[in-house]
Short mmCIF file of C-alpha atoms and ligand atoms in Angstrom, two decimals:
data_model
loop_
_atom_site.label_atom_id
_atom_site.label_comp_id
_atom_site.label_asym_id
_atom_site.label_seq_id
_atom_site.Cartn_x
_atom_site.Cartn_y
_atom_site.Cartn_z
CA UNK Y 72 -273.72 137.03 -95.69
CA UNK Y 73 -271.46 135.13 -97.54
CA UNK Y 74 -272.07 131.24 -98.52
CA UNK Y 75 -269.24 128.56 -98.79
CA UNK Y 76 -269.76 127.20 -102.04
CA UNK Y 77 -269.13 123.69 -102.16
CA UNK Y 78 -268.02 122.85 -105.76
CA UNK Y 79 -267.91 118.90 -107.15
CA UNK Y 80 -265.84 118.26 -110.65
CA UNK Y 81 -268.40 116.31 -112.90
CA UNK Y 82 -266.24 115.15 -115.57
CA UNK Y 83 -263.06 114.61 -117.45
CA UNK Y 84 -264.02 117.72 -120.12
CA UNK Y 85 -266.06 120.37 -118.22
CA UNK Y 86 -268.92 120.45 -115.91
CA UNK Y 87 -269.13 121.18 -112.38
CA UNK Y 88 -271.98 120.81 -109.43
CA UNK Y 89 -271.90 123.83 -107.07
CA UNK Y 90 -274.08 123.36 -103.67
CA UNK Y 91 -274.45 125.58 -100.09
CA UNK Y 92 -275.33 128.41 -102.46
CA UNK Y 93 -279.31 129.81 -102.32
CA UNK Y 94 -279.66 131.71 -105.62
CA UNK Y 95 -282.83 133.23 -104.77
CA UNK Y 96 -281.14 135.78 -102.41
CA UNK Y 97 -278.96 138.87 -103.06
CA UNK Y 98 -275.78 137.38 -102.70
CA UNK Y 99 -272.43 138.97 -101.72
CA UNK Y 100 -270.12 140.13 -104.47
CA UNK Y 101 -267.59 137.31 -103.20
CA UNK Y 102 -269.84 134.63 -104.00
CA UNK Y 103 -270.70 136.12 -107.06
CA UNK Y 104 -266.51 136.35 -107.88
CA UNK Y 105 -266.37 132.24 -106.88
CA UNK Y 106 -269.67 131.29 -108.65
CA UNK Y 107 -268.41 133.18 -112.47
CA UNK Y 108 -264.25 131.70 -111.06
CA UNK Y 109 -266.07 128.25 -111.22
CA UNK Y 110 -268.06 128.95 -114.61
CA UNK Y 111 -264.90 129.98 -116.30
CA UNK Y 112 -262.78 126.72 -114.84
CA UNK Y 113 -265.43 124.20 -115.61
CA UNK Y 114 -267.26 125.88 -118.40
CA UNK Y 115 -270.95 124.83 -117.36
CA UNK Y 116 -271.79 124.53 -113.58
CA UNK Y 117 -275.19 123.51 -112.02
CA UNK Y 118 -277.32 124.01 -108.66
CA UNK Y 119 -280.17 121.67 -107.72
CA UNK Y 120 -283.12 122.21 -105.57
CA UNK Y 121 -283.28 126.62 -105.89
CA UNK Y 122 -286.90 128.09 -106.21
CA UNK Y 123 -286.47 130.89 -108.23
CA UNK Y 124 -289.26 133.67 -109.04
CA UNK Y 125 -288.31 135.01 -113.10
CA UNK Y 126 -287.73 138.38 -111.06
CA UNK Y 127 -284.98 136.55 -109.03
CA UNK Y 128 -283.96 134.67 -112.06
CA UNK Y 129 -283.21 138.00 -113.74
CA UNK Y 130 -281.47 139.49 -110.33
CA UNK Y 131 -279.28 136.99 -110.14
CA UNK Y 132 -278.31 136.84 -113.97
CA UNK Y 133 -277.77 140.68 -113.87
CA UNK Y 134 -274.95 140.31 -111.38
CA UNK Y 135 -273.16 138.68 -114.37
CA UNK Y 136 -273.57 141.54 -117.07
CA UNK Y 137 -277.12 142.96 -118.98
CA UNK Y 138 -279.33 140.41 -120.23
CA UNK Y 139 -279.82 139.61 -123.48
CA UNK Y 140 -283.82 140.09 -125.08
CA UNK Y 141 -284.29 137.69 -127.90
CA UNK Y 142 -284.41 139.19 -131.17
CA UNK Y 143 -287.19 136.28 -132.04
CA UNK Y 144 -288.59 134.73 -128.53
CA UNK Y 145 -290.53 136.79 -127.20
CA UNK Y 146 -289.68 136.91 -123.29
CA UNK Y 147 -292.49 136.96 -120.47
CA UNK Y 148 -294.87 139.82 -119.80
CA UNK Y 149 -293.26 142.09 -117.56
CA UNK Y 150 -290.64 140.29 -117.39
CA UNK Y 151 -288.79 140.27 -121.37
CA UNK Y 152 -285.60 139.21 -120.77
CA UNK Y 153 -286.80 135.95 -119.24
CA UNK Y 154 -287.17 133.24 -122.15
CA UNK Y 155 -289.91 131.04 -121.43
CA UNK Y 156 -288.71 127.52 -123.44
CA UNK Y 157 -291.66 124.77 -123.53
CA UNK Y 158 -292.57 121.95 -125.40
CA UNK Y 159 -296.15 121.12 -125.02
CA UNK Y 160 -297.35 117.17 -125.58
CA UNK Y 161 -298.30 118.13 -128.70
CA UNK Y 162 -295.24 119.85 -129.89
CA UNK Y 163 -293.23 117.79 -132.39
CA UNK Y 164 -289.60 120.12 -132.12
CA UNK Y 165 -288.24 121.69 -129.13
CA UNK Y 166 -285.81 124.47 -128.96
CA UNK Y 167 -282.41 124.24 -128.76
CA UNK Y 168 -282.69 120.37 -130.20
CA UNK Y 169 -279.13 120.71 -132.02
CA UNK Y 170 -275.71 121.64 -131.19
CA UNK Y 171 -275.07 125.41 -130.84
CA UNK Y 172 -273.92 128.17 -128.74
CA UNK Y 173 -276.56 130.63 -127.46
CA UNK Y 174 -276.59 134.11 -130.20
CA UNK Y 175 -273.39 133.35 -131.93
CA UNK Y 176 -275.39 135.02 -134.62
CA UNK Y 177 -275.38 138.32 -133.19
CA UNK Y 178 -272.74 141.09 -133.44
CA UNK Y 179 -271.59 140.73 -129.91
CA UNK Y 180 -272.52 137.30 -128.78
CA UNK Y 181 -273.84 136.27 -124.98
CA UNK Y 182 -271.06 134.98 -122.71
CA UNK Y 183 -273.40 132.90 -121.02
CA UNK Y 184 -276.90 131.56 -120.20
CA UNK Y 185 -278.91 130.50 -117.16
CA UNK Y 186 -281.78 128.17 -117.39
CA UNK Y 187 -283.65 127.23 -114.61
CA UNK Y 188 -286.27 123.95 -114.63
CA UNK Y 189 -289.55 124.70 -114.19
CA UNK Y 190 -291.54 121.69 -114.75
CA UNK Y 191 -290.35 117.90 -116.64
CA UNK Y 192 -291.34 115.03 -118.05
CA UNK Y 193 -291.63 112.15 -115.82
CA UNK Y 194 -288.43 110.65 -118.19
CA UNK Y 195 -286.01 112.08 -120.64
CA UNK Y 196 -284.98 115.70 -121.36
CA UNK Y 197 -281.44 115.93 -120.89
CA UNK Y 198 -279.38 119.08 -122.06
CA UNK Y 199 -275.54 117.80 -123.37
CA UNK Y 200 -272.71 120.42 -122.93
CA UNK Y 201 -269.59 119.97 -125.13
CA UNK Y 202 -266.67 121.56 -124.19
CA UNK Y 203 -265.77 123.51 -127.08
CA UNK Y 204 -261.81 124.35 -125.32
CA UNK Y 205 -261.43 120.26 -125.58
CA UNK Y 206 -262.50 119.99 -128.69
CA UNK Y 207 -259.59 122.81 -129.60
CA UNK Y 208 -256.80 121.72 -128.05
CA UNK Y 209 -257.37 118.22 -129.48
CA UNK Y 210 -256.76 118.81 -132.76
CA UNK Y 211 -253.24 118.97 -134.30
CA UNK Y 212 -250.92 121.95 -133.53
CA UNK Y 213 -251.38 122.52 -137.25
CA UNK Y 214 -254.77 122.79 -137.68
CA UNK Y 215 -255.01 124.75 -134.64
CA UNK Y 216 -252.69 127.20 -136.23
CA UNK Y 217 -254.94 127.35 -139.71
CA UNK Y 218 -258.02 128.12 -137.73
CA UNK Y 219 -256.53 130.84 -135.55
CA UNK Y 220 -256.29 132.54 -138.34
CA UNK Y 221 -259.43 132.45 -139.48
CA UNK Y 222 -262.67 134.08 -139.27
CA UNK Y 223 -266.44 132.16 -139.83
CA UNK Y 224 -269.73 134.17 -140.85
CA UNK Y 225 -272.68 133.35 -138.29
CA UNK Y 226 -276.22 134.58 -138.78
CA UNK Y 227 -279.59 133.48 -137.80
CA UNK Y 228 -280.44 132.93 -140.95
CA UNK Y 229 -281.26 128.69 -141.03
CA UNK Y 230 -282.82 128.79 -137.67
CA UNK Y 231 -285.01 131.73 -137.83
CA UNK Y 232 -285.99 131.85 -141.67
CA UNK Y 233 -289.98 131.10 -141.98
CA UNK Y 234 -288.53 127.84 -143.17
CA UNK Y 235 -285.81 127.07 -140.25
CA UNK Y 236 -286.01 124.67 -137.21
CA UNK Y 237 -286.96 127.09 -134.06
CA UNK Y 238 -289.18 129.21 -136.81
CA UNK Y 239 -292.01 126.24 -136.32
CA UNK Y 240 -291.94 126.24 -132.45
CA UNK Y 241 -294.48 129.15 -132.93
CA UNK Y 242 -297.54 127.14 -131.51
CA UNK Y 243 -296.03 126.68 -128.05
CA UNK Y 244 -293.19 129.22 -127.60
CA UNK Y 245 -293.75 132.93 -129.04
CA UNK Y 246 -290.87 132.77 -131.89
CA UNK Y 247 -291.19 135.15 -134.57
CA UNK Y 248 -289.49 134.41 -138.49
CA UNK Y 249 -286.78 136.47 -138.88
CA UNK Y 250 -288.52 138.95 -140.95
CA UNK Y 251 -286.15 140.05 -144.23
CA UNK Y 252 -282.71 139.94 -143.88
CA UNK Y 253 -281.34 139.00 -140.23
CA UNK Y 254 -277.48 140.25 -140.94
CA UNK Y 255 -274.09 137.81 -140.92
CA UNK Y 256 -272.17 138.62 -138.39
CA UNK Y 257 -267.88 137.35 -138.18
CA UNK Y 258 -266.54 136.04 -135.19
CA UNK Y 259 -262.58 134.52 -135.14
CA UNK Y 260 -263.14 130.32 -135.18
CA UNK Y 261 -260.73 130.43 -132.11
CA UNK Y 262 -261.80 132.78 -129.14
CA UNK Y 263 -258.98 133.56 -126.41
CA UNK Y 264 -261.55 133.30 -123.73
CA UNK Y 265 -260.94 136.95 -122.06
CA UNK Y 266 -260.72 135.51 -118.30
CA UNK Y 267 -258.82 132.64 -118.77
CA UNK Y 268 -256.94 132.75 -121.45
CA UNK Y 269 -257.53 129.42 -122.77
CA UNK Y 270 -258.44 128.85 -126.73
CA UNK Y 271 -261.84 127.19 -127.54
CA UNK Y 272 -263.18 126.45 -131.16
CA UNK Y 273 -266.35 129.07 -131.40
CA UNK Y 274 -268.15 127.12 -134.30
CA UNK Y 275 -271.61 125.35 -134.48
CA UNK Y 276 -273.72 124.50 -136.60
CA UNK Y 277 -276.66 125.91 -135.67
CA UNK Y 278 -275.60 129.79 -136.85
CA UNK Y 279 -272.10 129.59 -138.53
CA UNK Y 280 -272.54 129.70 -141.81
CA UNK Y 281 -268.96 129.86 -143.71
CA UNK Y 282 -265.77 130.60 -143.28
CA UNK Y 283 -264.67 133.82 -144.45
CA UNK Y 284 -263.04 134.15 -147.64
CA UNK Y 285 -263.40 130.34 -148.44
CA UNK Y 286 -265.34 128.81 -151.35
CA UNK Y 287 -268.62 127.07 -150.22
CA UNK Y 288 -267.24 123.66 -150.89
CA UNK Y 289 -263.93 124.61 -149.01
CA UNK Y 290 -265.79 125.80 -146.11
CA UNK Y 291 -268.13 123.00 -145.92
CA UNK Y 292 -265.37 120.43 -145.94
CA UNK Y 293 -263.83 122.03 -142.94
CA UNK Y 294 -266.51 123.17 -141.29
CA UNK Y 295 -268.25 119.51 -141.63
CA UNK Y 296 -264.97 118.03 -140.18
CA UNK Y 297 -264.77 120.42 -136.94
CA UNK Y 298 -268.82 120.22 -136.29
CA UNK Y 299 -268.04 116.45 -135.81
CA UNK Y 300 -265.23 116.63 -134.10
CA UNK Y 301 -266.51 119.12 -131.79
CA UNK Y 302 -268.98 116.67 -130.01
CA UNK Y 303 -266.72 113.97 -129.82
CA UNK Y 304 -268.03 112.12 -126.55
CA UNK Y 305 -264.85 112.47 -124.45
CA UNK Y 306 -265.67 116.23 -124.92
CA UNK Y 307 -269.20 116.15 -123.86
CA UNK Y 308 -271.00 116.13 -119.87
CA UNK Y 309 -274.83 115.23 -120.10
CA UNK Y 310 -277.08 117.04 -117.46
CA UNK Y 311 -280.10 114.97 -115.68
CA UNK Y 312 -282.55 117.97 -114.99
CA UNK Y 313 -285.04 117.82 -111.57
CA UNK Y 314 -287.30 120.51 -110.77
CA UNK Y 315 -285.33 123.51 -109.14
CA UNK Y 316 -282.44 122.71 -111.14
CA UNK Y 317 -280.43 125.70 -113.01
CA UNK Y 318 -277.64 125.35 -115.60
CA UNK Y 319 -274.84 128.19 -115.94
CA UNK Y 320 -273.40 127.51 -118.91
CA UNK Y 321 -270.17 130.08 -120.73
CA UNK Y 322 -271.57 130.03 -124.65
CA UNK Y 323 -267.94 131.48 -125.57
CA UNK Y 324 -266.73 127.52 -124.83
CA UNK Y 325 -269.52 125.53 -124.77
CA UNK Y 326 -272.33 123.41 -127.07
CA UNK Y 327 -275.20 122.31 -125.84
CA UNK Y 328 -277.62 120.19 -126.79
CA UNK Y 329 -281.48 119.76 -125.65
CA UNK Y 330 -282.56 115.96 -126.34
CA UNK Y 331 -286.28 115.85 -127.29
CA UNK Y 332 -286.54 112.58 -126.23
CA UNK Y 333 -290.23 112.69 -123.96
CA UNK Y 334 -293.15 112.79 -126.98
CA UNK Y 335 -296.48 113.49 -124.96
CA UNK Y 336 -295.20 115.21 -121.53
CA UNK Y 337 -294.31 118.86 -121.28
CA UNK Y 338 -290.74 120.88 -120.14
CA UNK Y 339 -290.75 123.97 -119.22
CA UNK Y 340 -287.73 125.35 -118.25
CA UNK Y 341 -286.79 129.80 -117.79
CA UNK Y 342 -283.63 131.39 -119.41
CA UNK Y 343 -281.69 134.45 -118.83
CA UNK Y 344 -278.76 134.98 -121.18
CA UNK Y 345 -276.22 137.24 -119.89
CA UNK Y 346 -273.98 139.62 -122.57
CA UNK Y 347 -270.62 140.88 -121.65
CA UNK Y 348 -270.74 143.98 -120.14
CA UNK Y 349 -269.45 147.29 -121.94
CA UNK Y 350 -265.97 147.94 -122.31
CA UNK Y 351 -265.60 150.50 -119.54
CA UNK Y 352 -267.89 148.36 -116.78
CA UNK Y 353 -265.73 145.31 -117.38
CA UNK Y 354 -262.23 147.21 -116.71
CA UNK Y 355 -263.72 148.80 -113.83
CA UNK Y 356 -264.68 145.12 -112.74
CA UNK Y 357 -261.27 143.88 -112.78
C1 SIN P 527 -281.37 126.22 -125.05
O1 SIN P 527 -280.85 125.95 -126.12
O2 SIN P 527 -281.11 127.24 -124.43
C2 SIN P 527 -282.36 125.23 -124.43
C3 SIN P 527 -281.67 124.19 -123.66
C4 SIN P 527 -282.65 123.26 -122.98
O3 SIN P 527 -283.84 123.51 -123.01
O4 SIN P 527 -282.20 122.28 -122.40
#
């Protein structure tokens, strides 16, 4: 049966809170159509108070396109395209604890990811967005032309080298080192978003690495200049998690951000990331 979706604007850059919508059952393709209309409009939209299994987790992200399995997070037994993402009391570094997109590292990026909140700590734990499309169309009509032209490298490289930041998450998540080389991968800095034809900067400084063609220096200057620009705060939405709370979140126009503000309490939260489908299933979608 069908479910009207009740769908509340969150703020001035992106962000949206979708309710009257049980995500644990197999929904109807036309609430599927309004729930991905409303992730491409406001970029990142959220649902409170679902009780999700990973196996419905993973039914409801496959309506979407194939999930993604995590080159180095291990998913759950069973279950391996369902990232489990803690932080123990005893962890130090969480994951996801900069600015980035989800796998803008890999040869065909996710377009989005769903994370669901398992358990939190009594205070703190936030997850920013940035709106990657704001951060674009802010910048002068002559910049925007330079970077539409342009390409940037992205690899895993920094994050998943034996010396980078998610590499030392081993004791309470299951990340491997990238083992040897990882590959570079280039992406255009300005994605047409394919559904709604609006630009967004597709940057971060999590996995891009250079721009291509440019000197180091040269690409460090720019790339310095749009990574602050990019989370500018009129850009940015910051989500309060509770239990039973999911994030949908489009990685080809948004940041995000997971504060590791709660030293001593645990978070455990579940994520499916969702690819784009192949060529010939997404024509015969439209
Ligand atoms: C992530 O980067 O996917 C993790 C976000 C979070 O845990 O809030």
């Amino acid at each position: 049966m069908s479910q009207s979706l009740n769908i509340r604007r969150v703020a001035g850059a992106l962000g949206a809170e979708i309710s009257g919508v049980d995500l644990a059952q197999p929904l109807p393709d036309e609430t599927i159509a309004a729930i991905r209309r409303a992730l491409v409009e406001h970029q990142v939209i959220f649902f409170r108070d679902q009780d999700l299994t990973p196996a419905q987790q993973v039914a409801f992200g496959r309506r979407f396109g194939p999930l993604n399995i995590h080159p180095y997070v291990t998913g759950m037994a069973g279950q391996p395209e369902v990232m489990e993402i803690i932080k123990e009391p005893s962890d130090r570094i969480n994951f996801g604890g900069g600015w980035h997109s989800d796998m803008s590292f890999l040869e065909t990026p996710a377009i989005g990811s769903i994370l669901y909140a398992v358990e939190l700590p009594a205070w703190g734990g936030d997850t920013l967005f940035a709106s990657q499309a704001a951060a674009f169309e802010a910048l002068s009509p002559g910049l925007q032309k330079t970077l539409e032209g342009l390409n940037a490298v992205h690899s895993a490289s920094r994050e998943y080298s034996a010396q980078g930041h998610s590499a030392q998450k081993r004791g309470a998540m299951q990340v491997a080192e990238a083992d040897g080389y990882v590959g570079e991968y280039v992406h255009p800095m300005v994605l047409v978003h394919p559904e709604t034809g609006r630009k967004a900067l597709y940057v971060n400084p999590a996995f891009t690495l250079r721009i291509e063609g440019w000197k180091t220096k040269e690409s460090k200057a720019l790339l310095d200049y749009l990574f602050d620009h990019c989370r500018y705060e009129a850009f940015t939405w910051r989500f309060a998690w509770a239990k039973g709370s999911v994030a949908f979140w489009d990685n080809r126009s948004v940041w995000h951000f997971a504060l590791n503000d709660y030293p001593g309490q645990r978070r455990h939260m579940r994520r499916v990331t969702v690819d784009p489908w192949p060529a010939a299933q997404a024509v015969a979608a439209e």
